[in-house]
Amino acid sequence: INYILITEFNFGVVRVDSSKNRISCSRFLQHAIMYLLKETCRDAFKELKIMTIVSLYILEAILYVVKSGQTRMGDQHNYNTRHRRNFLLEAHHLSLVKKKPSYSGAAFYNQLPEELRRLPEEKLKTSLRNWLLDRSVYSIQEFLDWRNQR
C-alpha cells in the first residue's frame, strides 16, 4: 500500500467539508485499495488498520466537539440523568446547521456507546479510533444506524 496516499487522505479530511467531496474522496480511496489489493475494501480496511474517509470525518468532528467544551445535558441541571454526558443539540431551522462540525460532531458523539462516552478526553481518541476501525464505516447513515446492525 502506498502510505503517502493514505497520509494525504488523513490530512485531507480536515480540509474537506462538503458531502460531495467527502464521498468522491472515499470512493477514490476505495478504488485505490481495491486496485492495490485486488479485493473488496471493507475487510482490507480492517486488516490494514486504515480508517475510511467517513470514519476519519466522524473521529475529527467528535474530537473537535469534545475539545471545544460545548454544553452537555448535565450542565443544564444538577440531576444525575442517564443522558448527562450527551451534548446539547440546539433546535434549528436550517439544514446548513447540521453540516457544521460543532453540530454534527455533537450528534455523532451522542450516538456513541456508553463505554466510549464515559472515557476521559485523553483516552477517547485512541478508543474511538479503534472502535471505528472495527466497523469500517462507509456512510454517515451507516454510523448513525450502527446499533441496528448487530
mmCIF file of N, CA and C in Angstrom, residues 15-106:
data_model
loop_
_atom_site.group_PDB
_atom_site.id
_atom_site.type_symbol
_atom_site.label_atom_id
_atom_site.label_comp_id
_atom_site.label_asym_id
_atom_site.label_seq_id
_atom_site.Cartn_x
_atom_site.Cartn_y
_atom_site.Cartn_z
ATOM 1 N N ARG A 15 -9.603 19.367 5.598
ATOM 2 C CA ARG A 15 -9.908 20.395 4.605
ATOM 3 C C ARG A 15 -11.230 20.165 3.894
ATOM 4 N N VAL A 16 -11.683 18.923 3.808
ATOM 5 C CA VAL A 16 -12.900 18.610 3.058
ATOM 6 C C VAL A 16 -14.110 18.902 3.928
ATOM 7 N N ASP A 17 -15.059 19.686 3.394
ATOM 8 C CA ASP A 17 -16.212 20.000 4.224
ATOM 9 C C ASP A 17 -17.541 19.702 3.546
ATOM 10 N N SER A 18 -17.593 19.585 2.240
ATOM 11 C CA SER A 18 -18.885 19.288 1.613
ATOM 12 C C SER A 18 -19.033 17.791 1.422
ATOM 13 N N SER A 19 -20.268 17.306 1.478
ATOM 14 C CA SER A 19 -20.501 15.864 1.407
ATOM 15 C C SER A 19 -20.128 15.302 0.044
ATOM 16 N N LYS A 20 -20.259 16.066 -1.036
ATOM 17 C CA LYS A 20 -19.881 15.569 -2.363
ATOM 18 C C LYS A 20 -18.389 15.281 -2.426
ATOM 19 N N ASN A 21 -17.567 16.191 -1.911
ATOM 20 C CA ASN A 21 -16.123 15.978 -1.917
ATOM 21 C C ASN A 21 -15.740 14.795 -1.041
ATOM 22 N N ARG A 22 -16.402 14.654 0.098
ATOM 23 C CA ARG A 22 -16.082 13.562 1.001
ATOM 24 C C ARG A 22 -16.391 12.226 0.347
ATOM 25 N N ILE A 23 -17.535 12.145 -0.338
ATOM 26 C CA ILE A 23 -17.922 10.899 -0.987
ATOM 27 C C ILE A 23 -16.969 10.567 -2.121
ATOM 28 N N SER A 24 -16.578 11.554 -2.920
ATOM 29 C CA SER A 24 -15.677 11.274 -4.031
ATOM 30 C C SER A 24 -14.299 10.863 -3.516
ATOM 31 N N CYS A 25 -13.823 11.490 -2.425
ATOM 32 C CA CYS A 25 -12.547 11.083 -1.830
ATOM 33 C C CYS A 25 -12.635 9.659 -1.311
ATOM 34 N N SER A 26 -13.764 9.338 -0.674
ATOM 35 C CA SER A 26 -13.953 8.000 -0.133
ATOM 36 C C SER A 26 -13.944 6.961 -1.247
ATOM 37 N N ARG A 27 -14.638 7.229 -2.335
ATOM 38 C CA ARG A 27 -14.663 6.289 -3.458
ATOM 39 C C ARG A 27 -13.287 6.148 -4.084
ATOM 40 N N PHE A 28 -12.561 7.257 -4.193
ATOM 41 C CA PHE A 28 -11.219 7.202 -4.755
ATOM 42 C C PHE A 28 -10.311 6.324 -3.898
ATOM 43 N N LEU A 29 -10.398 6.479 -2.583
ATOM 44 C CA LEU A 29 -9.586 5.664 -1.681
ATOM 45 C C LEU A 29 -9.978 4.194 -1.788
ATOM 46 N N GLN A 30 -11.271 3.899 -1.881
ATOM 47 C CA GLN A 30 -11.725 2.516 -2.032
ATOM 48 C C GLN A 30 -11.173 1.902 -3.311
ATOM 49 N N HIS A 31 -11.268 2.637 -4.410
ATOM 50 C CA HIS A 31 -10.770 2.116 -5.684
ATOM 51 C C HIS A 31 -9.253 1.935 -5.659
ATOM 52 N N ALA A 32 -8.552 2.846 -4.990
ATOM 53 C CA ALA A 32 -7.102 2.717 -4.890
ATOM 54 C C ALA A 32 -6.726 1.454 -4.121
ATOM 55 N N ILE A 33 -7.407 1.186 -3.031
ATOM 56 C CA ILE A 33 -7.104 -0.012 -2.238
ATOM 57 C C ILE A 33 -7.532 -1.272 -2.978
ATOM 58 N N MET A 34 -8.702 -1.239 -3.624
ATOM 59 C CA MET A 34 -9.137 -2.414 -4.395
ATOM 60 C C MET A 34 -8.139 -2.717 -5.505
ATOM 61 N N TYR A 35 -7.630 -1.685 -6.148
ATOM 62 C CA TYR A 35 -6.665 -1.882 -7.222
ATOM 63 C C TYR A 35 -5.376 -2.486 -6.683
ATOM 64 N N LEU A 36 -4.907 -1.974 -5.557
ATOM 65 C CA LEU A 36 -3.651 -2.458 -4.997
ATOM 66 C C LEU A 36 -3.778 -3.864 -4.420
ATOM 67 N N LEU A 37 -4.918 -4.194 -3.855
ATOM 68 C CA LEU A 37 -5.086 -5.491 -3.203
ATOM 69 C C LEU A 37 -5.896 -6.488 -4.022
ATOM 70 N N LYS A 38 -6.591 -6.021 -5.053
ATOM 71 C CA LYS A 38 -7.417 -6.876 -5.911
ATOM 72 C C LYS A 38 -8.496 -7.606 -5.107
ATOM 73 N N GLU A 39 -9.121 -6.917 -4.172
ATOM 74 C CA GLU A 39 -10.203 -7.498 -3.375
ATOM 75 C C GLU A 39 -11.118 -6.391 -2.867
ATOM 76 N N THR A 40 -12.180 -6.783 -2.163
ATOM 77 C CA THR A 40 -13.099 -5.777 -1.638
ATOM 78 C C THR A 40 -12.426 -4.975 -0.531
ATOM 79 N N CYS A 41 -12.956 -3.811 -0.287
ATOM 80 C CA CYS A 41 -12.304 -2.864 0.627
ATOM 81 C C CYS A 41 -12.608 -3.070 2.100
ATOM 82 N N ARG A 42 -13.819 -3.438 2.433
ATOM 83 C CA ARG A 42 -14.225 -3.439 3.840
ATOM 84 C C ARG A 42 -13.278 -4.274 4.708
ATOM 85 N N ASP A 43 -12.977 -5.478 4.282
ATOM 86 C CA ASP A 43 -12.060 -6.319 5.057
ATOM 87 C C ASP A 43 -10.631 -5.784 4.999
ATOM 88 N N ALA A 44 -10.263 -5.223 3.844
ATOM 89 C CA ALA A 44 -8.910 -4.677 3.701
ATOM 90 C C ALA A 44 -8.700 -3.497 4.642
ATOM 91 N N PHE A 45 -9.701 -2.636 4.773
ATOM 92 C CA PHE A 45 -9.587 -1.510 5.699
ATOM 93 C C PHE A 45 -9.364 -2.015 7.122
ATOM 94 N N LYS A 46 -10.085 -3.063 7.512
ATOM 95 C CA LYS A 46 -9.945 -3.609 8.866
ATOM 96 C C LYS A 46 -8.576 -4.251 9.060
ATOM 97 N N GLU A 47 -8.164 -5.082 8.098
ATOM 98 C CA GLU A 47 -6.888 -5.792 8.225
ATOM 99 C C GLU A 47 -5.701 -4.842 8.250
ATOM 100 N N LEU A 48 -5.742 -3.822 7.408
ATOM 101 C CA LEU A 48 -4.622 -2.891 7.306
ATOM 102 C C LEU A 48 -4.707 -1.745 8.314
ATOM 103 N N LYS A 49 -5.783 -1.751 9.127
ATOM 104 C CA LYS A 49 -5.986 -0.707 10.140
ATOM 105 C C LYS A 49 -5.989 0.686 9.504
ATOM 106 N N ILE A 50 -6.762 0.804 8.403
ATOM 107 C CA ILE A 50 -6.921 2.079 7.709
ATOM 108 C C ILE A 50 -8.352 2.546 7.921
ATOM 109 N N MET A 51 -8.501 3.786 8.320
ATOM 110 C CA MET A 51 -9.840 4.336 8.516
ATOM 111 C C MET A 51 -10.383 4.849 7.187
ATOM 112 N N THR A 52 -11.679 4.679 6.984
ATOM 113 C CA THR A 52 -12.315 5.240 5.798
ATOM 114 C C THR A 52 -12.401 6.756 5.962
ATOM 115 N N ILE A 53 -12.649 7.442 4.869
ATOM 116 C CA ILE A 53 -12.776 8.897 4.919
ATOM 117 C C ILE A 53 -13.921 9.300 5.848
ATOM 118 N N VAL A 54 -15.012 8.568 5.785
ATOM 119 C CA VAL A 54 -16.160 8.873 6.648
ATOM 120 C C VAL A 54 -15.783 8.671 8.114
ATOM 121 N N SER A 55 -15.065 7.597 8.416
ATOM 122 C CA SER A 55 -14.623 7.355 9.798
ATOM 123 C C SER A 55 -13.692 8.461 10.280
ATOM 124 N N LEU A 56 -12.800 8.906 9.411
ATOM 125 C CA LEU A 56 -11.898 9.999 9.777
ATOM 126 C C LEU A 56 -12.678 11.282 10.056
ATOM 127 N N TYR A 57 -13.679 11.551 9.237
ATOM 128 C CA TYR A 57 -14.504 12.744 9.443
ATOM 129 C C TYR A 57 -15.247 12.658 10.778
ATOM 130 N N ILE A 58 -15.812 11.495 11.067
ATOM 131 C CA ILE A 58 -16.541 11.300 12.326
ATOM 132 C C ILE A 58 -15.596 11.477 13.514
ATOM 133 N N LEU A 59 -14.419 10.876 13.433
ATOM 134 C CA LEU A 59 -13.423 10.992 14.502
ATOM 135 C C LEU A 59 -13.046 12.452 14.738
ATOM 136 N N GLU A 60 -12.715 13.159 13.665
ATOM 137 C CA GLU A 60 -12.295 14.559 13.801
ATOM 138 C C GLU A 60 -13.432 15.442 14.314
ATOM 139 N N ALA A 61 -14.649 15.202 13.857
ATOM 140 C CA ALA A 61 -15.790 16.008 14.312
ATOM 141 C C ALA A 61 -16.051 15.788 15.799
ATOM 142 N N ILE A 62 -15.981 14.537 16.240
ATOM 143 C CA ILE A 62 -16.204 14.237 17.662
ATOM 144 C C ILE A 62 -15.106 14.854 18.522
ATOM 145 N N LEU A 63 -13.856 14.710 18.108
ATOM 146 C CA LEU A 63 -12.755 15.279 18.883
ATOM 147 C C LEU A 63 -12.835 16.805 18.928
ATOM 148 N N TYR A 64 -13.279 17.413 17.842
ATOM 149 C CA TYR A 64 -13.455 18.871 17.811
ATOM 150 C C TYR A 64 -14.471 19.315 18.862
ATOM 151 N N VAL A 65 -15.581 18.606 18.938
ATOM 152 C CA VAL A 65 -16.645 18.975 19.883
ATOM 153 C C VAL A 65 -16.194 18.740 21.321
ATOM 154 N N VAL A 66 -15.515 17.636 21.564
ATOM 155 C CA VAL A 66 -15.060 17.325 22.924
ATOM 156 C C VAL A 66 -14.057 18.379 23.399
ATOM 157 N N LYS A 67 -13.137 18.771 22.514
ATOM 158 C CA LYS A 67 -12.123 19.764 22.893
ATOM 159 C C LYS A 67 -12.694 21.169 23.022
ATOM 160 N N SER A 68 -13.769 21.450 22.302
ATOM 161 C CA SER A 68 -14.327 22.809 22.324
ATOM 162 C C SER A 68 -15.103 23.107 23.605
ATOM 163 N N GLY A 69 -15.444 22.083 24.356
ATOM 164 C CA GLY A 69 -16.159 22.300 25.614
ATOM 165 C C GLY A 69 -17.596 22.737 25.425
ATOM 166 N N GLN A 70 -18.233 22.200 24.417
ATOM 167 C CA GLN A 70 -19.632 22.519 24.132
ATOM 168 C C GLN A 70 -20.524 22.085 25.302
ATOM 169 N N THR A 71 -21.693 22.681 25.411
ATOM 170 C CA THR A 71 -22.611 22.419 26.521
ATOM 171 C C THR A 71 -23.148 20.995 26.475
ATOM 172 N N ARG A 72 -23.095 20.335 27.622
ATOM 173 C CA ARG A 72 -23.651 18.986 27.753
ATOM 174 C C ARG A 72 -24.966 19.062 28.514
ATOM 175 N N MET A 73 -25.745 18.015 28.401
ATOM 176 C CA MET A 73 -27.048 17.995 29.079
ATOM 177 C C MET A 73 -26.892 18.093 30.590
ATOM 178 N N GLY A 74 -25.839 17.500 31.137
ATOM 179 C CA GLY A 74 -25.605 17.543 32.573
ATOM 180 C C GLY A 74 -25.246 18.924 33.085
ATOM 181 N N ASP A 75 -24.849 19.832 32.180
ATOM 182 C CA ASP A 75 -24.513 21.202 32.578
ATOM 183 C C ASP A 75 -25.758 22.044 32.828
ATOM 184 N N GLN A 76 -26.905 21.571 32.378
ATOM 185 C CA GLN A 76 -28.145 22.336 32.475
ATOM 186 C C GLN A 76 -28.798 22.239 33.855
ATOM 187 N N HIS A 77 -28.495 21.164 34.577
ATOM 188 C CA HIS A 77 -29.112 20.958 35.894
ATOM 189 C C HIS A 77 -28.198 20.076 36.735
ATOM 190 N N ASN A 78 -28.566 19.840 37.977
ATOM 191 C CA ASN A 78 -27.743 19.051 38.888
ATOM 192 C C ASN A 78 -28.228 17.615 39.049
ATOM 193 N N TYR A 79 -29.199 17.203 38.250
ATOM 194 C CA TYR A 79 -29.722 15.844 38.357
ATOM 195 C C TYR A 79 -28.778 14.864 37.680
ATOM 196 N N ASN A 80 -28.692 13.664 38.235
ATOM 197 C CA ASN A 80 -27.814 12.632 37.693
ATOM 198 C C ASN A 80 -28.609 11.778 36.699
ATOM 199 N N THR A 81 -28.746 12.236 35.467
ATOM 200 C CA THR A 81 -29.547 11.537 34.463
ATOM 201 C C THR A 81 -28.665 10.659 33.583
ATOM 202 N N ARG A 82 -29.289 9.728 32.862
ATOM 203 C CA ARG A 82 -28.516 8.812 32.016
ATOM 204 C C ARG A 82 -27.941 9.497 30.777
ATOM 205 N N HIS A 83 -28.493 10.627 30.368
ATOM 206 C CA HIS A 83 -28.008 11.340 29.185
ATOM 207 C C HIS A 83 -27.154 12.558 29.536
ATOM 208 N N ARG A 84 -26.660 12.622 30.753
ATOM 209 C CA ARG A 84 -25.918 13.797 31.195
ATOM 210 C C ARG A 84 -24.619 14.012 30.420
ATOM 211 N N ARG A 85 -24.038 12.945 29.851
ATOM 212 C CA ARG A 85 -22.791 13.072 29.091
ATOM 213 C C ARG A 85 -23.028 13.524 27.649
ATOM 214 N N ASN A 86 -24.260 13.412 27.176
ATOM 215 C CA ASN A 86 -24.582 13.811 25.804
ATOM 216 C C ASN A 86 -24.454 15.319 25.635
ATOM 217 N N PHE A 87 -24.103 15.708 24.414
ATOM 218 C CA PHE A 87 -24.049 17.130 24.097
ATOM 219 C C PHE A 87 -25.449 17.634 23.801
ATOM 220 N N LEU A 88 -25.688 18.863 24.172
ATOM 221 C CA LEU A 88 -26.976 19.501 23.931
ATOM 222 C C LEU A 88 -27.026 19.954 22.476
ATOM 223 N N LEU A 89 -28.026 19.483 21.735
ATOM 224 C CA LEU A 89 -28.200 19.868 20.336
ATOM 225 C C LEU A 89 -29.267 20.955 20.275
ATOM 226 N N GLU A 90 -28.851 22.124 19.879
ATOM 227 C CA GLU A 90 -29.767 23.262 19.810
ATOM 228 C C GLU A 90 -30.775 23.065 18.688
ATOM 229 N N ALA A 91 -31.996 23.521 18.908
ATOM 230 C CA ALA A 91 -33.021 23.482 17.857
ATOM 231 C C ALA A 91 -32.619 24.457 16.754
ATOM 232 N N HIS A 92 -32.880 24.076 15.507
ATOM 233 C CA HIS A 92 -32.507 24.924 14.376
ATOM 234 C C HIS A 92 -33.514 24.748 13.248
ATOM 235 N N HIS A 93 -33.459 25.655 12.294
ATOM 236 C CA HIS A 93 -34.381 25.611 11.162
ATOM 237 C C HIS A 93 -33.652 25.518 9.828
ATOM 238 N N LEU A 94 -32.346 25.432 9.833
ATOM 239 C CA LEU A 94 -31.566 25.373 8.599
ATOM 240 C C LEU A 94 -30.790 24.066 8.515
ATOM 241 N N SER A 95 -30.785 23.459 7.343
ATOM 242 C CA SER A 95 -30.000 22.235 7.173
ATOM 243 C C SER A 95 -28.510 22.546 7.186
ATOM 244 N N LEU A 96 -28.156 23.798 6.940
ATOM 245 C CA LEU A 96 -26.758 24.206 6.977
ATOM 246 C C LEU A 96 -26.159 24.001 8.368
ATOM 247 N N VAL A 97 -26.974 24.169 9.393
ATOM 248 C CA VAL A 97 -26.506 23.998 10.774
ATOM 249 C C VAL A 97 -26.074 22.555 11.012
ATOM 250 N N LYS A 98 -26.793 21.585 10.433
ATOM 251 C CA LYS A 98 -26.452 20.176 10.614
ATOM 252 C C LYS A 98 -25.086 19.829 10.037
ATOM 253 N N LYS A 99 -24.631 20.600 9.068
ATOM 254 C CA LYS A 99 -23.357 20.321 8.409
ATOM 255 C C LYS A 99 -22.164 20.908 9.157
ATOM 256 N N LYS A 100 -22.415 21.788 10.114
ATOM 257 C CA LYS A 100 -21.324 22.382 10.876
ATOM 258 C C LYS A 100 -20.664 21.308 11.741
ATOM 259 N N PRO A 101 -19.331 21.327 11.854
ATOM 260 C CA PRO A 101 -18.654 20.330 12.694
ATOM 261 C C PRO A 101 -19.113 20.357 14.146
ATOM 262 N N SER A 102 -19.475 21.524 14.645
ATOM 263 C CA SER A 102 -19.910 21.607 16.042
ATOM 264 C C SER A 102 -21.231 20.873 16.259
ATOM 265 N N TYR A 103 -22.130 20.927 15.291
ATOM 266 C CA TYR A 103 -23.420 20.246 15.426
ATOM 267 C C TYR A 103 -23.287 18.761 15.089
ATOM 268 N N SER A 104 -22.665 18.457 13.946
ATOM 269 C CA SER A 104 -22.558 17.051 13.538
ATOM 270 C C SER A 104 -21.689 16.260 14.512
ATOM 271 N N GLY A 105 -20.616 16.873 15.007
ATOM 272 C CA GLY A 105 -19.768 16.195 15.983
ATOM 273 C C GLY A 105 -20.518 15.863 17.260
ATOM 274 N N ALA A 106 -21.361 16.790 17.709
ATOM 275 C CA ALA A 106 -22.176 16.540 18.906
ATOM 276 C C ALA A 106 -23.180 15.425 18.650
#
